[in-house]
mmCIF file of C-alpha atoms and ligand atoms in Angstrom:
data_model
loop_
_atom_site.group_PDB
_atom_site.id
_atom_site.type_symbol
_atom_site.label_atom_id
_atom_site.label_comp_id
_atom_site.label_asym_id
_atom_site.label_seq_id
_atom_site.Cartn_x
_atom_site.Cartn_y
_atom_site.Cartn_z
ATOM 1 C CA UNK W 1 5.620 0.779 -31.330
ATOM 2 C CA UNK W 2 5.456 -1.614 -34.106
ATOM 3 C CA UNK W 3 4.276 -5.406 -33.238
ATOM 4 C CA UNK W 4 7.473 -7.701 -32.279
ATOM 5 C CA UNK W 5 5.304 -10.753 -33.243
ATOM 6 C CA UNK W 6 2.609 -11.155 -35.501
ATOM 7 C CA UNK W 7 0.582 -13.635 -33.650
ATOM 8 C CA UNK W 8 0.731 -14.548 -29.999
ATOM 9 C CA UNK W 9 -0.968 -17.350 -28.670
ATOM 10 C CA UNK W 10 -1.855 -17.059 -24.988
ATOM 11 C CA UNK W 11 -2.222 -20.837 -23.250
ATOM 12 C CA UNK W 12 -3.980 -19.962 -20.005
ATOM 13 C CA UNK W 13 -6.202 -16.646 -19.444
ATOM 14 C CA UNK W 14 -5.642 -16.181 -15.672
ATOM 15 C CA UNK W 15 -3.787 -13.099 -14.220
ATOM 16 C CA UNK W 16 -0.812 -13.541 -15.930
ATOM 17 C CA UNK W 17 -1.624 -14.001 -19.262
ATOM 18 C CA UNK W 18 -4.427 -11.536 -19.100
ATOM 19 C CA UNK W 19 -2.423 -8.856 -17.646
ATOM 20 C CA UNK W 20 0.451 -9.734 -21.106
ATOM 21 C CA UNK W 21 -2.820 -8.839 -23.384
ATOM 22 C CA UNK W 22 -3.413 -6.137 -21.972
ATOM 23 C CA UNK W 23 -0.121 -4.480 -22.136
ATOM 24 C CA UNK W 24 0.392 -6.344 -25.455
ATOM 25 C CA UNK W 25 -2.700 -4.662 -26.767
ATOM 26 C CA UNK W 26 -1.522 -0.898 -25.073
ATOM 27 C CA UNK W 27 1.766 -0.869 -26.635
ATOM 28 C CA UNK W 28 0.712 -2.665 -30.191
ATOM 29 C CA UNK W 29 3.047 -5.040 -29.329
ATOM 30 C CA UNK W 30 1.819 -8.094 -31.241
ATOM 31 C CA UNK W 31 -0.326 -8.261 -34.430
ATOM 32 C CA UNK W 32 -3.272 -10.547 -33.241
ATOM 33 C CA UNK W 33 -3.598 -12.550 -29.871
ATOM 34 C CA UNK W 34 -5.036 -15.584 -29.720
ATOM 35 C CA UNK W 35 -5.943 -16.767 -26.787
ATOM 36 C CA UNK W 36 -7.625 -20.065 -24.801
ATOM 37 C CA UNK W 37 -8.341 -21.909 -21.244
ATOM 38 C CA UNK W 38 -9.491 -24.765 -19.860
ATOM 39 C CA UNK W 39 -12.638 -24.143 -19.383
ATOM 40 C CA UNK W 40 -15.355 -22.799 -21.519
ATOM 41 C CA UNK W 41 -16.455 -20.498 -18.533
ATOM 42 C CA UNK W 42 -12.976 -19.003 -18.443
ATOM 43 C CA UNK W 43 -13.211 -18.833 -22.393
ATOM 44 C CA UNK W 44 -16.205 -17.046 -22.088
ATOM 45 C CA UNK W 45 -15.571 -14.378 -19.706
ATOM 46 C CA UNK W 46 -12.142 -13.548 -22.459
ATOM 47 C CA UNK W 47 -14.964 -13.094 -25.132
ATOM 48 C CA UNK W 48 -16.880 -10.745 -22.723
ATOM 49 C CA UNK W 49 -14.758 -8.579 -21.920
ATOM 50 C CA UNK W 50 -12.618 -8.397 -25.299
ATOM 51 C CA UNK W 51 -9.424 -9.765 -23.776
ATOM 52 C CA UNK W 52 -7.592 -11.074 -27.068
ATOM 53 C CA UNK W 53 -8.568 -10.531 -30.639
ATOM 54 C CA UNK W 54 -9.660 -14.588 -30.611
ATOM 55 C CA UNK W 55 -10.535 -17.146 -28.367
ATOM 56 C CA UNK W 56 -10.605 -20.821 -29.264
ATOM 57 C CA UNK W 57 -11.845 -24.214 -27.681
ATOM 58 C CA UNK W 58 -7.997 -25.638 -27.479
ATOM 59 C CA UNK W 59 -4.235 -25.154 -27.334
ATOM 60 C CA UNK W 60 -3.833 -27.073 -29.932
ATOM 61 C CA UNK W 61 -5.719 -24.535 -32.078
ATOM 62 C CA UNK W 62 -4.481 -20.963 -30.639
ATOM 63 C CA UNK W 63 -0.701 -21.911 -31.446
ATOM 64 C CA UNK W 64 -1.614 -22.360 -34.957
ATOM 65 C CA UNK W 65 0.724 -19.926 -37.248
ATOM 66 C CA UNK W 66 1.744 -18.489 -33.848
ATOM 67 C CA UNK W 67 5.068 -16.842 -33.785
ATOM 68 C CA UNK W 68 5.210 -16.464 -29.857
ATOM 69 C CA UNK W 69 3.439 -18.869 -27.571
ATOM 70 C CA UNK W 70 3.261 -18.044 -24.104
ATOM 71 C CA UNK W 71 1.882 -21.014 -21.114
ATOM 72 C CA UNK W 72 0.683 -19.123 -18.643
ATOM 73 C CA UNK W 73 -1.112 -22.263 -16.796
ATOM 74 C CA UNK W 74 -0.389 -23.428 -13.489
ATOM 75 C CA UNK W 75 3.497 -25.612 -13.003
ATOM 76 C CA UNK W 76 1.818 -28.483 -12.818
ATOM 77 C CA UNK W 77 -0.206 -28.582 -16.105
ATOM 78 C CA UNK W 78 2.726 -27.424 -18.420
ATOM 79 C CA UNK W 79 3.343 -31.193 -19.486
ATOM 80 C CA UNK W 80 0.076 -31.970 -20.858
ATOM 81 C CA UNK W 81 -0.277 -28.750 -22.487
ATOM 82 C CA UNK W 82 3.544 -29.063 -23.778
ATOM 83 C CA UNK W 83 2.524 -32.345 -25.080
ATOM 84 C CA UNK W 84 -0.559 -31.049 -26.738
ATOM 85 C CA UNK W 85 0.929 -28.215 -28.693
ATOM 86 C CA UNK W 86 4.197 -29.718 -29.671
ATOM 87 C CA UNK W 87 3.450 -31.274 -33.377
ATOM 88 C CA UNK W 88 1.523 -28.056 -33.875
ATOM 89 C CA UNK W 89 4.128 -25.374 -33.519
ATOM 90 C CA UNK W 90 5.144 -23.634 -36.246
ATOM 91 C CA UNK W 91 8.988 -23.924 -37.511
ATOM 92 C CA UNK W 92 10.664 -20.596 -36.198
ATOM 93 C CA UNK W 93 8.362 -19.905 -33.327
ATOM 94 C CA UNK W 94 9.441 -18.814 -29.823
ATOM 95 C CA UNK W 95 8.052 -20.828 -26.822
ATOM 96 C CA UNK W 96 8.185 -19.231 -23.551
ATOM 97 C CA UNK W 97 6.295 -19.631 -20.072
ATOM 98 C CA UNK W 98 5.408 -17.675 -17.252
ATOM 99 C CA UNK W 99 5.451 -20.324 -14.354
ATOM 100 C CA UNK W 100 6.384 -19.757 -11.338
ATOM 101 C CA UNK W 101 9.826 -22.402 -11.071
ATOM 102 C CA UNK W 102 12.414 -23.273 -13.567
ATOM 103 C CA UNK W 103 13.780 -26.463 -13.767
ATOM 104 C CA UNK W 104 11.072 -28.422 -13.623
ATOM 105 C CA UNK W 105 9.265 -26.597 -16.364
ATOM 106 C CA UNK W 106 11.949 -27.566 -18.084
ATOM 107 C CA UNK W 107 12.089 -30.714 -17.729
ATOM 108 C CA UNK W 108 8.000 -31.286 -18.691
ATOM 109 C CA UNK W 109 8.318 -28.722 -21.603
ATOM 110 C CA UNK W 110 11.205 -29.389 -23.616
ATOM 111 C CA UNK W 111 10.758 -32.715 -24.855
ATOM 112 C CA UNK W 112 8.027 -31.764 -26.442
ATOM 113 C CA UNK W 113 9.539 -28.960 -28.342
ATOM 114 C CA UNK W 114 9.938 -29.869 -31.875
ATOM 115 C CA UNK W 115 14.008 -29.133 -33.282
ATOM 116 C CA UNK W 116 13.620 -25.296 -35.289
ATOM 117 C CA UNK W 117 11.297 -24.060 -32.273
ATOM 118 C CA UNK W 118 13.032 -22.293 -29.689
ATOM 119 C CA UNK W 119 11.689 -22.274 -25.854
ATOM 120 C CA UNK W 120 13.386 -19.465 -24.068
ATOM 121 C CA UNK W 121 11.434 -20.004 -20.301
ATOM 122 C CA UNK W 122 10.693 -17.005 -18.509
ATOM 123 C CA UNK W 123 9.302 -15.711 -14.734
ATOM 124 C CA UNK W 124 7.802 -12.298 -14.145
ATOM 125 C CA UNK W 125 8.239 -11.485 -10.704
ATOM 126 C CA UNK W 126 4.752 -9.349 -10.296
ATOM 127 C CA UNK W 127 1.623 -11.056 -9.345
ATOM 128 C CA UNK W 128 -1.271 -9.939 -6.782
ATOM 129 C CA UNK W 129 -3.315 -12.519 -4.619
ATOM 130 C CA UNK W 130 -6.329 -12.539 -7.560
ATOM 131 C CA UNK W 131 -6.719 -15.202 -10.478
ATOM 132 C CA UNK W 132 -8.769 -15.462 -13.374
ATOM 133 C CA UNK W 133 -9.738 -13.569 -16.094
ATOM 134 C CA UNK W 134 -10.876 -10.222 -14.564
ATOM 135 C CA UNK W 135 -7.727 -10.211 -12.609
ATOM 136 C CA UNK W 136 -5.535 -8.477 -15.192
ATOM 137 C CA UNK W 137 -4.217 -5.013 -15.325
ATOM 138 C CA UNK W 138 -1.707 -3.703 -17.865
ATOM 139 C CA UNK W 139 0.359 -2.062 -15.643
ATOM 140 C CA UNK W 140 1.258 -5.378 -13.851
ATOM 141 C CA UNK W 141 4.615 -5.668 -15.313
ATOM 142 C CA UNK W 142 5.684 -2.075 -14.972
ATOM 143 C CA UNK W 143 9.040 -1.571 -13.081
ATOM 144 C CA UNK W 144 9.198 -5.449 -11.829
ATOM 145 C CA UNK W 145 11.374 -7.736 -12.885
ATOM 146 C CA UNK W 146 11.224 -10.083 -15.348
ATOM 147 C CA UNK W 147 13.867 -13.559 -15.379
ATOM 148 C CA UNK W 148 14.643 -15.275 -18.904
ATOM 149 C CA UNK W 149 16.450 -18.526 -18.509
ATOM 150 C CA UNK W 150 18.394 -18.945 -21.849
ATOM 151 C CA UNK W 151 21.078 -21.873 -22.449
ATOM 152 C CA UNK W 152 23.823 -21.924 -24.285
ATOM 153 C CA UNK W 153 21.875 -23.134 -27.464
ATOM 154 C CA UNK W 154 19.274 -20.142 -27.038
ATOM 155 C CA UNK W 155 18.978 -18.317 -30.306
ATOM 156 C CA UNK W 156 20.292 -15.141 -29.742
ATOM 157 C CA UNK W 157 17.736 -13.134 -31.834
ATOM 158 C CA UNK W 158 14.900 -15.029 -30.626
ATOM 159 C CA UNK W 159 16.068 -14.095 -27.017
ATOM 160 C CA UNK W 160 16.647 -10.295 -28.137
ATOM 161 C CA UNK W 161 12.896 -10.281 -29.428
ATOM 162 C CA UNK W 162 11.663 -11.886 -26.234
ATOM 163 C CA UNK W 163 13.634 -9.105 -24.058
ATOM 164 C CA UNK W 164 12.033 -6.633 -26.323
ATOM 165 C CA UNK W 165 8.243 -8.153 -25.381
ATOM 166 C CA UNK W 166 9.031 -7.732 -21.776
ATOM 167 C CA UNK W 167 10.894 -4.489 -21.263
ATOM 168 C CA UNK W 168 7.740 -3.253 -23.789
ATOM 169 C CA UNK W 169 5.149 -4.669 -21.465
ATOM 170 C CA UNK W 170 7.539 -2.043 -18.526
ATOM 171 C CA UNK W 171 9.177 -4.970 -17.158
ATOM 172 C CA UNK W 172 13.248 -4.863 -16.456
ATOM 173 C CA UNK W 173 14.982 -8.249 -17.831
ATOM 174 C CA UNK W 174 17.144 -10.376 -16.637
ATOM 175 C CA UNK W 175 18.957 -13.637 -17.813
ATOM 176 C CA UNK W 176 19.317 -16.395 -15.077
ATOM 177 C CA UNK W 177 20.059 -20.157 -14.731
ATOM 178 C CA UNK W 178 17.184 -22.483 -14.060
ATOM 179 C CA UNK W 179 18.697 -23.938 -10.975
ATOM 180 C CA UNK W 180 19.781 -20.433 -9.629
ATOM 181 C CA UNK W 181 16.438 -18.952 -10.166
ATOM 182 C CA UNK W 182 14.619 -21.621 -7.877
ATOM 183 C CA UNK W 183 17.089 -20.909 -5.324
ATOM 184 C CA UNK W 184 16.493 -17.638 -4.534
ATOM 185 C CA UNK W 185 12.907 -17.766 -5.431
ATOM 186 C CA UNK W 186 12.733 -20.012 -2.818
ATOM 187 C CA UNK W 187 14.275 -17.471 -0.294
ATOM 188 C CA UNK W 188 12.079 -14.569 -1.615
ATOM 189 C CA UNK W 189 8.539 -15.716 -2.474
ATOM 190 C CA UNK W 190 8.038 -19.862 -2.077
ATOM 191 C CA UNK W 191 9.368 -19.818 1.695
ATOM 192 C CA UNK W 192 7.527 -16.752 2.702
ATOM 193 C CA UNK W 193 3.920 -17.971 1.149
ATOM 194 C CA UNK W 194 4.377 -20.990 2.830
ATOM 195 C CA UNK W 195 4.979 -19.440 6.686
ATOM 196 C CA UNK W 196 2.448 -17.131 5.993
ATOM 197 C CA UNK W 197 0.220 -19.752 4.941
ATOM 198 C CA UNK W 198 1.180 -21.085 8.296
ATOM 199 C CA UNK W 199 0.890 -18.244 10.210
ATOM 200 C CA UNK W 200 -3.012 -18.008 9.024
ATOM 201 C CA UNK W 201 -3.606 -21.165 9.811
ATOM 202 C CA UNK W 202 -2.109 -21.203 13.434
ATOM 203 C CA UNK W 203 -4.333 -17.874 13.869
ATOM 204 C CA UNK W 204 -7.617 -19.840 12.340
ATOM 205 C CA UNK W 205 -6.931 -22.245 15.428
ATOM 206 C CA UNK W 206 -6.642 -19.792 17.570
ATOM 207 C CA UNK W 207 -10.015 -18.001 16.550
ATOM 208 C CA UNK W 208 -11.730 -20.852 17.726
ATOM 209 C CA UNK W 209 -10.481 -19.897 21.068
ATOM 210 C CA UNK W 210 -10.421 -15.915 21.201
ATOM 211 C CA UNK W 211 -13.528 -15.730 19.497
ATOM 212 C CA UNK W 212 -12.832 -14.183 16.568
ATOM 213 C CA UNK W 213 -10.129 -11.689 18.428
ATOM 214 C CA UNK W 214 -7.585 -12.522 15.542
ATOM 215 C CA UNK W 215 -10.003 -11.226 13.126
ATOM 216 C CA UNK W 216 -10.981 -7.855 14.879
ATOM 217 C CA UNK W 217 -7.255 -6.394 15.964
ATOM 218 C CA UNK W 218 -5.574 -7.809 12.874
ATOM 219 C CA UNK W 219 -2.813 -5.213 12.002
ATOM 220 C CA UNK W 220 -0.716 -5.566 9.212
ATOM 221 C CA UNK W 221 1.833 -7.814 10.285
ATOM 222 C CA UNK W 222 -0.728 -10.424 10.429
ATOM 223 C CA UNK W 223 -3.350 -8.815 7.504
ATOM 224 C CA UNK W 224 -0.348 -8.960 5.219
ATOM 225 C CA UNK W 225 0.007 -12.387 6.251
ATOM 226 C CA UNK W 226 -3.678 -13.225 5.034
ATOM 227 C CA UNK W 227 -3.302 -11.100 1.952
ATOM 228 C CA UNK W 228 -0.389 -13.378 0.947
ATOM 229 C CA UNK W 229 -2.301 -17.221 1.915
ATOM 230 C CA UNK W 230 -5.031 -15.721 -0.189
ATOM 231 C CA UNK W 231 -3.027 -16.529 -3.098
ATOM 232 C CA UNK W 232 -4.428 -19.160 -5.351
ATOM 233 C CA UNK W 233 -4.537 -22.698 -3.594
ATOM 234 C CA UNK W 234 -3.555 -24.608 -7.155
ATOM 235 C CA UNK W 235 -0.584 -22.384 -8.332
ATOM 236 C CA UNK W 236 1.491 -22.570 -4.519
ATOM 237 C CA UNK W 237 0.627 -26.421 -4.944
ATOM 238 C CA UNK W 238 2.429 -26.873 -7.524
ATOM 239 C CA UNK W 239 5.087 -24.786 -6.546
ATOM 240 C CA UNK W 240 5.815 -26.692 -3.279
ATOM 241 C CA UNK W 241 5.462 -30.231 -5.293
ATOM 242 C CA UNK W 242 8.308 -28.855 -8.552
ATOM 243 C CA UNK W 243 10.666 -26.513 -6.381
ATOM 244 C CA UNK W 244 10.567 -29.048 -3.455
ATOM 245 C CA UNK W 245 14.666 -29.184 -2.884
ATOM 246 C CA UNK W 246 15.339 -25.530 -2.873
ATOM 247 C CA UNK W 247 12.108 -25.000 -0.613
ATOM 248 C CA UNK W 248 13.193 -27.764 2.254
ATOM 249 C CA UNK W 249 16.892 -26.062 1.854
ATOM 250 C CA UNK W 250 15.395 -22.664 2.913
ATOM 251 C CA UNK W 251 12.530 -23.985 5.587
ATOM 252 C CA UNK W 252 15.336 -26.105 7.206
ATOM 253 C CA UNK W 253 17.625 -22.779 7.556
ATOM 254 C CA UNK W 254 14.485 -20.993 8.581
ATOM 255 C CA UNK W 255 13.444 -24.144 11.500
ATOM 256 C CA UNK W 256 17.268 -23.492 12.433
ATOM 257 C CA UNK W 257 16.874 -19.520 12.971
ATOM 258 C CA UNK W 258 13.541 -20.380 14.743
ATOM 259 C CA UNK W 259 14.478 -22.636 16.606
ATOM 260 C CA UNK W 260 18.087 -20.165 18.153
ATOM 261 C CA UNK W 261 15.479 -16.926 18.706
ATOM 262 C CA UNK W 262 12.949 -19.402 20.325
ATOM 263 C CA UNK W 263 15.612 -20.320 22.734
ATOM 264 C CA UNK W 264 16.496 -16.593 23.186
ATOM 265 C CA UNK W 265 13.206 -15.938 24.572
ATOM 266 C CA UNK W 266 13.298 -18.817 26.926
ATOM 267 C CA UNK W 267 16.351 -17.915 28.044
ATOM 268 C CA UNK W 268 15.974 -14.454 28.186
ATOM 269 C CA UNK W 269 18.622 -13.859 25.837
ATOM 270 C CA UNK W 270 17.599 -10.256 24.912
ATOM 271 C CA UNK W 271 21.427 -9.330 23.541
ATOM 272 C CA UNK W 272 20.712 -11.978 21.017
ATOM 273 C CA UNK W 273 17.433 -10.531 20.461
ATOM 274 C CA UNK W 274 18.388 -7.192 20.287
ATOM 275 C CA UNK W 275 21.457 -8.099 17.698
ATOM 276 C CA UNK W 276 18.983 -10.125 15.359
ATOM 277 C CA UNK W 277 17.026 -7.281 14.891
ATOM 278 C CA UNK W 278 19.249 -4.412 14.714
ATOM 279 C CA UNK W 279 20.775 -7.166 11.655
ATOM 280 C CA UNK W 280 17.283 -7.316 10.317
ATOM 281 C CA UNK W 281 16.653 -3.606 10.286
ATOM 282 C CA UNK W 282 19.670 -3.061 8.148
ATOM 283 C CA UNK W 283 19.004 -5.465 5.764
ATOM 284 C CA UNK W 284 15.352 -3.251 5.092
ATOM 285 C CA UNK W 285 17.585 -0.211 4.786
ATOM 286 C CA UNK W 286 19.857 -1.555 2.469
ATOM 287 C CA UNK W 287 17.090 -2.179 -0.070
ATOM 288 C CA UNK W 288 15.611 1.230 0.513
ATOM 289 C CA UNK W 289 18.719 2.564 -0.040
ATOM 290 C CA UNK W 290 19.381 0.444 -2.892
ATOM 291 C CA UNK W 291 15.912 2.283 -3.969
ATOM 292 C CA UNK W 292 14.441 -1.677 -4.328
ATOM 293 C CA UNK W 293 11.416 -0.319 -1.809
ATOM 294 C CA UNK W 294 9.491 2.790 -0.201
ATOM 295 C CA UNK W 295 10.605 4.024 3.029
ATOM 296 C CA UNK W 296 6.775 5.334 3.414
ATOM 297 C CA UNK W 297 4.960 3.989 6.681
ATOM 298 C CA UNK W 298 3.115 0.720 5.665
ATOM 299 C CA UNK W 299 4.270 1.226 2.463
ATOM 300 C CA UNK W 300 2.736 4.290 1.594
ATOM 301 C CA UNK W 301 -1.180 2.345 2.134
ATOM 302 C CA UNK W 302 -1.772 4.679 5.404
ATOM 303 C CA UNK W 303 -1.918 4.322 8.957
ATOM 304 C CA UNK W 304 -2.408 1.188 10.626
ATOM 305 C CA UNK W 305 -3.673 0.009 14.030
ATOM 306 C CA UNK W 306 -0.013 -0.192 15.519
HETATM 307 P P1 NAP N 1 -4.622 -18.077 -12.930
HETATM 308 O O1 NAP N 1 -5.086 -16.675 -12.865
HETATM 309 O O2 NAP N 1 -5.174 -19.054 -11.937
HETATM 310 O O3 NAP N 1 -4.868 -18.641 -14.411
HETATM 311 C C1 NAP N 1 -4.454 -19.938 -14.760
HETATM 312 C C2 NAP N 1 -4.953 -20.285 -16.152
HETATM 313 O O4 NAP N 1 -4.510 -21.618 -16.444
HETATM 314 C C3 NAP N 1 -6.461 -20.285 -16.286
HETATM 315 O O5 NAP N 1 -6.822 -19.758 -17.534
HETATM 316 C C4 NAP N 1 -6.819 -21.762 -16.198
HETATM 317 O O6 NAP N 1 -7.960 -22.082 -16.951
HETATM 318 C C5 NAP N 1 -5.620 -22.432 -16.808
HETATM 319 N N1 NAP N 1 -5.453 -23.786 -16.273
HETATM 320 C C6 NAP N 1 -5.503 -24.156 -14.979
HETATM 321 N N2 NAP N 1 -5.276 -25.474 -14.844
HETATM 322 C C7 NAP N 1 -5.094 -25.957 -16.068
HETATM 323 C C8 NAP N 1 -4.846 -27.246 -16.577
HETATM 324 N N3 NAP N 1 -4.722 -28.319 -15.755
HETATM 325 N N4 NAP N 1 -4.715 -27.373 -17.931
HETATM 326 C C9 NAP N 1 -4.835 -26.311 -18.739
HETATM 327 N N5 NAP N 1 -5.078 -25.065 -18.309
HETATM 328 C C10 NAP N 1 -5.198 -24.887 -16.991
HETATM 329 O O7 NAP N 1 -3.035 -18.196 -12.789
HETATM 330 P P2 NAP N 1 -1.876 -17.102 -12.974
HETATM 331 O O8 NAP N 1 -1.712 -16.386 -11.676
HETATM 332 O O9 NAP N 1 -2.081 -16.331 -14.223
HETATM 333 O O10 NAP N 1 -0.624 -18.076 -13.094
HETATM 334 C C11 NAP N 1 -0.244 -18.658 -14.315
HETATM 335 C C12 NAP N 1 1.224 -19.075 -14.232
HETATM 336 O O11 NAP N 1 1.990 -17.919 -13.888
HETATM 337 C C13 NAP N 1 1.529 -20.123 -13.181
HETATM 338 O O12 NAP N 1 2.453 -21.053 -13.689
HETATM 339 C C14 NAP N 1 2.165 -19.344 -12.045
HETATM 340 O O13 NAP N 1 3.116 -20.122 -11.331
HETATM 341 C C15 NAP N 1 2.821 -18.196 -12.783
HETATM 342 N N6 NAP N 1 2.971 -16.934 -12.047
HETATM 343 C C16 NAP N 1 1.972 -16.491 -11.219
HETATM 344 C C17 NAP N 1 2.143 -15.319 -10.514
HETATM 345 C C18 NAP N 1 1.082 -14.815 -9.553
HETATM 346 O O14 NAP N 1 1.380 -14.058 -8.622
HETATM 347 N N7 NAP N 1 -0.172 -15.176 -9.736
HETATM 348 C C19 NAP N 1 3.307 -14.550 -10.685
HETATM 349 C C20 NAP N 1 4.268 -14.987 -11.602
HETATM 350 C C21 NAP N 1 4.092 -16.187 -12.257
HETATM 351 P P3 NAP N 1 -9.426 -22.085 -16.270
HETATM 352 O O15 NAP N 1 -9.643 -20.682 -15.779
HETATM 353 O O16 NAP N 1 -10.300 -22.442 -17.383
HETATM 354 O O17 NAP N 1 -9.364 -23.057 -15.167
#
């Protein structure tokens, strides 16, 4: 395939950003990428192991002639990196990001985006429980979803290039609101990190008391649940501090639900038990059927404990 952009500057080398060079650079998607980071160690590491055709000391620098700029930093940084880039970007550019909620990015980014730039935010819905540099693979993006958040003053070409980039990289577009998106990002991924950084941190208590029993018999209800609060500490941050409405909606719901099967149990309500979970059960066979999952035992990763 020929390059959709001649140079794309990468803001950020973490897992994100180095998985886009990497299926940039497999499908000859963009002429040269230019990429940079924080840190010089980070920096470094992208020189080592040849992850864009240029790294450089600062934003500023990498967006430079740059005819796609992607942030791929953490929610909570996009301002200051917004603010750094702005008088720098070239006149018919495409901004777009990669974090994790909408609005607020938004709201730190757009100011700062000069009149004859567009900014088209974005959300890939892949990610594994690794940052950095090393964490990238190519394939990342294949067959997962990726969420553009156009307004009614998006550029329709610009957006139509952008679509291209993604569904290029394997990913399957689609166009959302920014409001909408946090919503039900909240139900399907901000939510569940944040019970299942719960749960791991109720069963850390109780290790002090079972002697390390938690550890030993941990079968994948719970083992997915430490996969998951492995995630990266600075990104969920943020998350929780910009998508704090949507998040409280859902955990409030979710304290509700609790709160009705913890009185089941007390009670010995076992027909209320019983209904939940037949409910529940459909719900996972609707998205098999929907083909949305595997129907494979522990998703096809083998047998587990029980
Ligand atoms: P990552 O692997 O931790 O990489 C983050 C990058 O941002 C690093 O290069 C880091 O530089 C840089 N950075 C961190 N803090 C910064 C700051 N204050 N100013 C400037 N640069 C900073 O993160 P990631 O997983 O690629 O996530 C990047 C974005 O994608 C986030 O907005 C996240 O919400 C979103 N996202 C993540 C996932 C996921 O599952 N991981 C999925 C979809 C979207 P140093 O290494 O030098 O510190």
């Amino acid at each position: 395939m020929s390059a959709l952009y001649d140079r794309v500057a990468l803001i950020g080398l973490g897992l994100i950003a180095g998985s886009m060079a990497l299926a940039m650079r497999r499908g000859g998607l963009a002429g040269e990428i230019v990429g940079t980071a924080r840190s010089a160690e980070t920096r470094g590491v992208a020189v080592e192991i040849g992850l864009c055709d240029r790294v450089v000391e600062t934003a500023a620098e990498a967006v430079m002639d740059a005819d796609l700029v992607v942030l791929a930093v953490p929610v909570g940084a996009m301002t200051a990196v917004a603010e750094e880039i702005g008088p720098k970007l070239k006149p018919g550019a495409t901004v777009t990001d990669v974090g994790s909620v909408k609005r607020h990015v938004i709201g730190a980014v757009a100011p700062f985006v000069p009149d004859g730039v567009h900014f088209i935010p974005g959300h890939p819905l892949a990610g594994t429980e690794h940052s950095g540099p090393r964490s990238g693979f190519a394939e990342l993006f294949e067959n997962r979803w990726c969420l553009l958040i156009p307004d009614a003053d998006t550029d329709p070409g610009a957006l139509q290039r952008l679509r291209a980039l993604w569904e290029a990289m394997g990913a399957n577009v689609e166009t959302m609101d920014a409001d909408h998106h946090d919503l039900v990002l909240a139900v399907t991924s901000h939510a569940p990190h944040l019970i299942a950084y719960t749960m791991v941190g109720v069963a850390d208590d109780m290790r002090r008391v079972t002697d390390q029993e938690v550890i030993k018999y941990s079968a994948a209800g719970f083992r997915d649940f430490t996969r998951i609060a492995a995630s990266d500490p600075t990104m969920w941050r943020d998350v929780f501090l910009t998508n704090k409405d949507a998040t409280l909606e859902i955990l409030g719901r979710f304290t509700e639900e609790l709160f009705a099967l913890q009185r089941a149990i007390r009670t010995g309500d076992g027909a209320h038990l019983f209904e939940y979970f037949t409910h529940t059960r459909d719900i996972r066979r609707g998205i098999i059927e929907a083909g949305q999952d595997t129907d494979a035992p522990n998703f096809g990763r083998g047998a587990v404990k029980e």
